[in-house]
Amino acid sequence: MPPILPTNSPQNAHLEGVKFPHADILGVADQLNSDERKRLQEIHEFLQTEIRPVVGEYWDREELPFELLPKLAAQGLGEIELSNTSRLFRGLVYAEITRVDVSLSALVGIHNELNVGVIHTLGSDEQRDKWLPGLRKFEKLGAFALTEPDHGSDIAGGLATTAQRTEDGWIINGQKRWIGAGTIADFAITFARDVEDQAVKAFIVELDRDGVSTDKISRKMGLRIMQNADITYDNVLIPHENAIPGAQSFSNVNDFLCSSRAWVAWQAAGLQLGIFDAAREYALTRQQFGKPLAKFQLIQEPLTRILGNASASLAMMAQIAHVQEEGKLEMPMAAMAKATNTRLARESAAAARAIGGGNGLLTQHHLSKMMADAEVLYTYEGTYEINALIVGRAVTGQSAFV
């Protein structure tokens, strides 16, 4: 899977016919079976030719490219979690999406890992029949409403949104914050504390119901395509059957939260592939002092460092996929992968941005865009610090925060 390099200008004539090593230089994707390798190649080519050239303008404008959703659906990206493929394949697909844009990978990943996954595994037959067909084709969108204005890292114990069972249905009250697709989704899987037994339960709340209001969070430094939102529930009445039967306590969704943390680690690995692609492309095509930047030692060293970071991240994720396949993934493992890979992505993004010099400040070269998005990965799905403390608790037996 060679990188996409522009060769249609005179200064890039030296690139004609040259083949470059793939950023997956250790061949992690070679561990897939032949069918999955072929499928991954097809997805890679689609993303590089159909998505990468156009996605930057949407990022600049903080807009979701709705017209691209049918194309993503045609590639099966709305139903990755139902695809019966290996964990390694699914992880590499998430990495390839992130390679072209972090925001789109967040949309696809949350859609699959959390919304489709929860409804498919924990939902009722009626809920699966109602929502999954549209979700699989991106004809319907869901949101995963867990985080609150006053509770992020401490959400498990501090969740304040309430649900009260009545004869007519459940009444939901509270607020949620940073909810991906919150302004555009058809429904939100909403976590609320049952006022009777104090258990945290999950409910499907259609966002066009009376009492639901959403407000887009704007002016973000990264993840600008994803439409994050504040959601307010003011005495929102939903039918009894909207309660998700398999999510009657917070522990019921722990496996999904663990898997989603590993998914973010895949995002960080994929972002580094994209960082390497863009930095190498710029270094090969930018001429200074009569020769390509790539001929300078001070450029080759950071390129090597970026590739090393990406390779280490991919190797870690290949092992994480193996552990997941055996059903043995635990939160400290996912937290270590997420913390490590996002830290390396942050370092790689800064090095690549510097390779771009002044041009690296412009989003059209992707370098500053990816640097900003790396900050989001470093922070969401548990900040770097919280994930580090989860690992620290596991390896010392001492909790620094709970």
XYZ file of C-alpha atoms in Angstrom:
402
model
C 0.000 0.000 0.000
C 2.249 2.842 -1.224
C 1.623 6.403 -0.036
C -0.122 8.890 -2.272
C 2.560 11.285 -3.543
C 1.874 14.173 -5.921
C 4.012 13.786 -9.071
C 2.232 16.093 -11.501
C 4.533 19.105 -11.196
C 8.035 19.686 -12.638
C 9.750 19.856 -9.244
C 8.380 16.401 -8.423
C 9.586 14.737 -11.614
C 12.292 12.930 -9.635
C 9.511 10.884 -7.938
C 8.150 9.358 -11.147
C 8.317 5.576 -10.994
C 9.863 5.517 -7.533
C 8.397 2.977 -5.115
C 8.502 3.740 -1.415
C 8.200 1.344 1.525
C 4.793 1.287 3.170
C 4.636 2.962 6.579
C 3.751 -0.451 8.063
C 7.392 -1.339 7.549
C 7.270 -4.383 9.872
C 4.343 -5.896 7.981
C 1.756 -6.078 10.752
C -0.970 -6.308 8.103
C 0.775 -9.361 6.663
C -0.524 -11.322 9.661
C -4.026 -11.153 8.151
C -5.329 -13.970 6.007
C -5.357 -13.389 2.257
C -9.022 -12.341 2.103
C -8.607 -9.777 4.873
C -5.381 -8.443 3.333
C -7.165 -7.930 0.028
C -10.093 -6.223 1.741
C -7.779 -3.946 3.738
C -5.982 -2.966 0.518
C -9.308 -2.052 -1.095
C -10.318 0.074 1.908
C -6.908 1.760 1.943
C -7.151 2.696 -1.734
C -10.713 3.965 -1.316
C -9.790 6.138 1.658
C -6.651 7.528 0.031
C -8.289 8.348 -3.305
C -11.872 9.226 -2.325
C -11.588 10.676 1.203
C -8.112 12.072 1.821
C -8.185 14.659 -0.991
C -11.468 16.249 0.152
C -11.731 15.818 3.901
C -9.488 18.724 4.902
C -11.929 21.395 3.757
C -14.666 19.943 5.973
C -12.233 19.936 8.894
C -11.460 23.610 8.298
C -15.171 24.486 8.284
C -16.117 22.222 11.244
C -18.629 20.426 9.015
C -19.573 16.765 8.785
C -19.443 15.558 5.138
C -22.829 13.845 5.025
C -22.395 13.110 1.321
C -19.436 10.839 2.157
C -21.468 8.605 4.482
C -23.013 6.496 1.675
C -19.506 5.904 0.303
C -18.297 4.788 3.738
C -21.331 2.530 4.030
C -20.632 0.987 0.630
C -17.240 -0.076 1.985
C -18.926 -1.808 4.931
C -17.638 0.742 7.436
C -21.033 1.107 9.117
C -21.014 -2.518 10.228
C -17.393 -3.335 11.064
C -18.347 -4.756 14.453
C -20.836 -7.134 12.827
C -18.455 -8.226 10.067
C -17.254 -11.488 11.620
C -13.661 -10.517 10.829
C -10.564 -10.793 13.001
C -9.791 -8.247 15.695
C -6.569 -7.413 13.872
C -8.443 -6.651 10.660
C -10.941 -4.433 12.444
C -8.167 -2.589 14.232
C -6.229 -2.028 11.026
C -9.381 -0.726 9.325
C -9.831 1.801 12.136
C -6.162 2.734 11.726
C -6.587 3.257 7.974
C -9.569 5.563 8.518
C -7.606 7.565 11.083
C -4.724 7.714 8.647
C -6.816 10.032 6.446
C -8.797 11.831 9.171
C -9.183 11.455 12.932
C -12.678 12.962 13.013
C -14.116 10.480 10.522
C -12.424 7.643 12.382
C -14.052 8.886 15.593
C -17.443 8.883 13.907
C -16.938 5.382 12.470
C -15.362 4.002 15.637
C -17.936 5.281 18.120
C -20.680 4.231 15.717
C -19.331 0.667 15.638
C -17.647 0.072 18.980
C -20.306 1.696 21.143
C -23.607 2.343 19.379
C -23.838 -0.699 17.113
C -21.994 -2.859 19.627
C -24.207 -2.004 22.602
C -27.494 -2.358 20.720
C -26.417 -5.602 19.061
C -25.138 -7.194 22.269
C -27.227 -5.669 25.052
C -30.356 -4.474 23.245
C -33.723 -6.200 22.916
C -34.837 -7.935 19.728
C -37.139 -4.986 19.056
C -34.295 -2.483 19.493
C -32.019 -4.461 17.185
C -34.729 -4.735 14.534
C -35.550 -1.041 14.761
C -32.062 0.463 14.688
C -29.428 -1.901 13.320
C -30.511 -1.991 9.643
C -30.217 1.793 9.327
C -27.055 1.993 11.412
C -25.288 -0.578 9.264
C -25.756 1.685 6.218
C -25.164 5.025 7.993
C -28.788 5.859 7.218
C -29.211 6.268 10.975
C -26.718 7.734 13.419
C -26.479 7.249 17.141
C -24.662 9.065 19.934
C -23.125 7.647 23.094
C -24.110 9.967 25.940
C -22.052 9.185 29.030
C -19.823 12.173 29.897
C -21.393 15.094 31.815
C -20.422 18.742 32.366
C -19.197 18.035 35.901
C -18.163 14.402 35.507
C -15.606 13.098 33.030
C -12.886 10.904 34.496
C -15.040 10.237 37.573
C -18.206 9.442 35.639
C -18.597 5.880 36.964
C -19.250 7.096 40.491
C -20.350 10.660 39.850
C -22.949 10.309 37.106
C -25.753 12.779 37.890
C -28.313 12.293 35.086
C -31.393 10.573 36.517
C -34.039 8.164 35.255
C -37.350 7.691 37.074
C -39.705 4.879 36.174
C -43.382 5.857 35.979
C -46.530 4.170 34.679
C -46.147 6.005 31.384
C -42.443 5.315 30.893
C -39.048 6.575 32.054
C -38.446 10.270 32.757
C -34.879 11.401 32.041
C -33.350 14.548 33.541
C -29.799 15.821 33.315
C -27.045 17.069 31.062
C -24.376 15.455 28.904
C -21.271 17.048 27.390
C -18.781 16.292 24.595
C -21.234 13.909 22.958
C -20.055 12.954 19.471
C -22.718 13.424 16.764
C -24.981 14.888 19.439
C -26.535 17.488 17.121
C -27.091 15.171 14.153
C -27.875 11.754 15.634
C -31.264 10.087 15.551
C -30.886 8.840 19.120
C -28.486 8.827 22.032
C -27.653 5.839 24.196
C -28.049 7.783 27.410
C -26.653 6.704 30.765
C -28.720 7.729 33.775
C -28.953 6.769 37.434
C -32.176 5.011 38.396
C -33.562 7.023 41.323
C -34.978 3.843 42.895
C -31.951 1.546 43.080
C -29.175 4.088 42.229
C -27.865 1.793 39.481
C -26.505 3.394 36.312
C -28.575 2.134 33.370
C -28.681 2.815 29.634
C -31.642 4.099 27.626
C -32.274 4.827 23.961
C -33.482 8.425 23.806
C -34.588 9.729 20.416
C -33.234 13.246 20.115
C -36.411 14.691 18.596
C -38.404 14.020 21.775
C -39.921 16.874 23.772
C -37.525 18.116 26.420
C -34.312 17.237 24.544
C -32.110 20.128 23.458
C -28.681 19.983 21.839
C -25.999 22.615 21.354
C -22.955 22.162 19.136
C -19.565 22.705 20.771
C -17.626 24.920 18.360
C -14.126 26.370 18.039
C -12.375 23.096 18.906
C -8.669 22.873 18.111
C -9.053 19.344 16.759
C -11.585 16.658 15.821
C -13.372 19.470 14.022
C -15.486 17.323 11.702
C -17.060 15.446 14.607
C -20.116 17.353 15.804
C -19.622 17.241 19.578
C -22.510 18.622 21.583
C -24.015 19.456 24.934
C -27.306 17.619 25.438
C -29.919 18.637 28.007
C -32.778 16.357 29.110
C -35.636 18.230 30.742
C -38.318 15.776 31.929
C -37.937 13.709 28.783
C -40.477 10.880 28.689
C -39.447 7.704 26.855
C -41.307 4.369 26.606
C -40.431 1.535 28.987
C -39.140 -0.452 26.025
C -36.412 2.136 25.398
C -34.496 0.859 28.403
C -31.640 -1.346 27.146
C -32.259 -4.679 28.908
C -28.632 -5.810 28.994
C -27.379 -2.517 30.458
C -28.927 -2.520 33.900
C -25.720 -1.555 35.695
C -22.513 0.256 34.786
C -20.598 -3.020 34.899
C -22.625 -4.277 31.924
C -20.866 -1.819 29.616
C -17.345 -2.078 31.040
C -16.239 -4.431 28.259
C -17.364 -1.904 25.651
C -15.513 0.930 27.390
C -12.394 -1.233 27.590
C -12.627 -2.090 23.887
C -13.242 1.536 22.966
C -10.069 2.538 24.818
C -8.167 -0.010 22.751
C -9.861 1.429 19.661
C -8.429 4.878 20.496
C -5.006 3.247 20.713
C -5.612 1.976 17.158
C -6.543 5.534 16.195
C -3.230 6.776 17.562
C -1.358 4.131 15.584
C -3.262 5.035 12.417
C -2.681 8.727 12.943
C 1.048 8.061 13.049
C 0.846 6.275 9.699
C -0.817 9.393 8.321
C 1.758 11.628 9.981
C 4.568 9.648 8.386
C 2.857 9.702 4.984
C 2.379 13.468 5.060
C 5.844 14.263 6.460
C 7.619 12.020 3.942
C 5.510 13.393 1.105
C 6.380 16.953 2.061
C 10.077 16.172 2.521
C 10.273 14.523 -0.905
C 8.378 17.205 -2.792
C 9.625 20.380 -1.113
C 12.809 21.791 -2.693
C 15.254 23.936 -0.713
C 18.842 24.886 -1.585
C 18.377 23.117 -4.893
C 17.471 19.690 -3.531
C 14.586 17.897 -1.768
C 14.296 18.383 1.987
C 14.512 14.594 2.257
C 18.242 14.759 1.464
C 18.995 16.683 4.662
C 20.103 14.814 7.787
C 17.935 16.990 10.050
C 14.899 15.809 8.080
C 15.805 12.139 7.821
C 16.258 11.778 11.588
C 12.738 12.906 12.598
C 11.251 10.870 9.741
C 13.007 7.823 11.173
C 11.745 8.658 14.656
C 8.162 9.034 13.419
C 8.376 5.688 11.617
C 9.805 4.040 14.745
C 6.973 5.409 16.873
C 4.383 4.210 14.369
C 5.961 0.762 14.154
C 6.086 0.381 17.944
C 2.436 1.425 18.186
C 1.322 -1.008 15.480
C 3.272 -3.868 17.051
C 1.641 -3.205 20.418
C -1.792 -3.125 18.821
C -1.194 -6.401 16.996
C -0.656 -8.025 20.396
C -3.675 -6.227 21.850
C -5.757 -7.664 18.987
C -4.458 -11.145 19.808
C -5.393 -10.705 23.475
C -8.852 -9.431 22.481
C -9.356 -12.393 20.185
C -8.822 -14.665 23.197
C -11.250 -12.624 25.307
C -8.529 -11.626 27.757
C -8.324 -7.864 27.269
C -8.382 -6.014 30.603
C -8.632 -2.302 31.266
C -4.975 -1.824 32.353
C -3.839 -3.295 29.017
C -6.144 -1.028 27.016
C -5.155 1.952 29.176
C -1.440 1.273 28.632
C -1.933 1.010 24.866
C -4.020 4.183 24.756
C -1.616 6.182 26.925
C 1.514 4.999 25.135
C 0.287 5.343 21.574
C -1.270 8.770 22.070
C 1.941 9.987 23.716
C 3.950 8.744 20.735
C 1.429 10.251 18.302
C 1.800 13.603 19.987
C 5.590 13.416 19.653
C 5.369 12.283 16.027
C 2.923 15.045 15.123
C 5.180 17.746 16.559
C 8.200 16.382 14.682
C 6.260 16.250 11.414
C 4.893 19.752 11.846
C 8.455 21.021 12.264
C 9.525 19.287 9.050
C 6.921 21.430 7.294
C 8.478 24.665 8.547
C 6.199 27.614 7.829
C 4.094 25.539 5.457
C 3.572 23.075 8.289
C 1.354 25.666 9.930
C -1.163 25.404 7.079
C -3.856 22.743 7.278
C -3.626 22.129 3.521
C -0.439 20.140 4.134
C -2.206 18.072 6.819
C 0.679 18.469 9.308
C -0.859 21.089 11.625
C -4.267 19.420 11.304
C -2.857 16.106 12.503
C -0.944 17.826 15.294
C -4.187 19.363 16.567
C -6.042 16.045 16.277
C -3.271 14.272 18.207
C -4.094 16.501 21.177
C -7.669 15.234 21.110
C -6.586 11.585 21.122
C -4.249 12.359 24.024
C -7.210 13.685 26.002
C -10.426 11.823 25.155
C -11.514 8.310 26.199
C -9.655 8.916 29.458
C -6.884 11.508 29.560
C -3.277 10.372 29.282
C -2.871 10.961 33.009
C -5.922 8.914 34.040
C -4.878 6.017 31.816
C -1.371 6.155 33.265
C -2.840 5.957 36.778
C -4.997 2.967 35.803
C -1.822 1.172 34.752
C -0.027 2.417 37.854
C -2.746 0.988 40.082
C -2.517 -2.358 38.309
C 1.264 -2.675 38.647
C 1.581 -1.379 42.228
C -1.691 -2.354 43.879
C -1.976 1.262 45.060
C -4.699 3.573 43.745
C -3.766 7.214 43.221
C -7.312 8.430 42.645
C -9.954 5.984 43.935
